């Protein structure tokens, strides 16, 4: 098995964040990405992805799906950000309160989008997702 480069790990994290399913060929390090909601009934859509779909089917034993974080993991990520020391106390308290309310994901997003910490959140999330990918690969390739 070959080791993925930092740029490949970043690409996987970005694609997952955009709603793509990610597959890693453990022999060649080739990456394949498909929309989570790929509609095979749509001829244009199916034709666009056909070559990659066939490769995945033909070499299924060589490909590992890198699963996206589950909702409880994403919630933990938001909690980690809310508890980070880089935030001012007032905003930190606001985020913690939002996470304790109904609809924490939507309320967190609204709170972040209307703050001066939006870019900080995106950087944090990107780094967190990249670590997630590395941990997922390490755990699944050691089995």
XYZ file of C-alpha atoms in Angstrom:
143
model
C 0.000 0.000 0.000
C 1.169 3.487 -0.881
C 0.870 6.469 1.427
C -1.410 9.309 0.344
C 0.106 12.759 -0.026
C -1.088 15.710 2.044
C -2.697 17.192 -1.085
C -4.636 13.951 -1.672
C -5.812 13.936 1.935
C -6.892 17.563 1.587
C -8.729 16.731 -1.658
C -10.585 13.856 0.014
C -11.603 16.080 2.939
C -12.811 18.823 0.582
C -14.761 16.414 -1.607
C -16.421 14.808 1.428
C -17.365 18.247 2.709
C -19.018 18.909 -0.665
C -21.152 15.779 -0.374
C -19.095 13.327 -2.384
C -18.425 9.662 -1.653
C -14.689 8.993 -1.722
C -12.854 5.833 -2.710
C -9.127 5.160 -2.434
C -7.363 2.504 -4.499
C -4.955 1.071 -1.933
C -2.701 -0.374 -4.651
C -2.354 2.664 -6.949
C -3.508 5.570 -4.725
C -6.041 6.588 -7.342
C -8.992 8.462 -5.904
C -12.579 8.258 -7.150
C -15.377 10.607 -6.128
C -19.126 10.247 -6.647
C -22.058 12.337 -5.469
C -23.734 10.748 -2.458
C -27.076 11.011 -4.244
C -25.909 9.723 -7.661
C -28.990 9.131 -9.818
C -28.289 6.211 -12.161
C -31.684 6.698 -13.813
C -30.511 10.023 -15.246
C -28.695 9.028 -18.479
C -26.530 12.167 -18.592
C -25.507 11.718 -14.968
C -24.840 7.986 -15.338
C -22.847 8.505 -18.542
C -20.660 11.169 -16.917
C -19.676 8.803 -14.073
C -19.742 5.531 -16.052
C -15.983 5.044 -16.493
C -15.265 5.527 -12.783
C -18.236 3.371 -11.790
C -16.957 0.523 -13.955
C -13.456 0.855 -12.516
C -14.822 0.713 -8.986
C -16.922 -2.358 -9.824
C -14.055 -4.142 -11.624
C -11.481 -3.433 -8.911
C -13.740 -3.428 -5.854
C -11.258 -5.379 -3.721
C -8.612 -2.669 -4.234
C -10.847 0.244 -3.258
C -11.564 1.454 0.242
C -14.482 3.819 0.797
C -13.506 6.678 3.048
C -16.678 7.312 4.951
C -17.720 10.789 5.954
C -18.066 11.624 9.625
C -21.381 10.676 11.208
C -23.572 13.418 12.639
C -22.351 12.837 16.196
C -18.773 13.296 14.944
C -19.738 16.535 13.215
C -21.409 17.673 16.413
C -18.187 16.931 18.319
C -16.281 19.001 15.759
C -18.587 21.969 16.416
C -18.146 21.504 20.165
C -14.360 21.461 19.775
C -14.508 24.712 17.831
C -16.850 26.300 20.379
C -14.435 25.351 23.153
C -11.324 26.565 21.336
C -9.294 29.244 23.045
C -9.099 31.433 19.937
C -12.683 32.688 20.410
C -13.676 35.600 22.585
C -15.647 34.558 25.666
C -18.923 36.166 24.605
C -18.991 34.413 21.214
C -17.809 31.160 22.768
C -20.717 31.259 25.237
C -23.115 31.979 22.379
C -21.882 28.941 20.397
C -22.101 26.661 23.418
C -25.665 27.838 24.056
C -26.614 27.316 20.401
C -25.291 23.751 20.536
C -27.556 23.014 23.505
C -30.694 24.221 21.683
C -32.974 22.449 19.224
C -31.551 22.251 15.686
C -27.929 22.738 16.747
C -26.489 22.284 13.227
C -28.653 24.969 11.618
C -28.281 27.350 14.560
C -24.504 26.855 14.669
C -24.245 27.596 10.946
C -26.340 30.765 11.306
C -24.264 31.900 14.267
C -20.967 31.289 12.433
C -22.160 32.846 9.165
C -23.114 36.049 10.987
C -19.848 36.371 12.890
C -16.266 37.497 12.448
C -15.193 33.882 13.007
C -16.471 32.440 9.738
C -13.014 32.015 8.163
C -11.641 30.633 11.428
C -14.417 28.022 11.363
C -13.622 27.008 7.776
C -9.921 26.607 8.613
C -10.755 24.604 11.740
C -13.214 22.402 9.842
C -10.738 21.785 7.011
C -8.007 20.734 9.446
C -10.453 18.586 11.422
C -11.697 16.845 8.261
C -8.136 16.150 7.099
C -7.329 14.589 10.464
C -10.550 12.558 10.152
C -9.399 11.214 6.761
C -5.941 10.314 8.094
C -7.417 8.545 11.118
C -9.957 6.686 8.954
C -7.243 5.508 6.574
C -4.942 4.451 9.388
C -7.697 2.519 11.167
C -8.969 0.749 8.036
C -5.622 -0.048 6.481
C -4.270 -1.617 9.672
C -7.082 -4.206 9.748
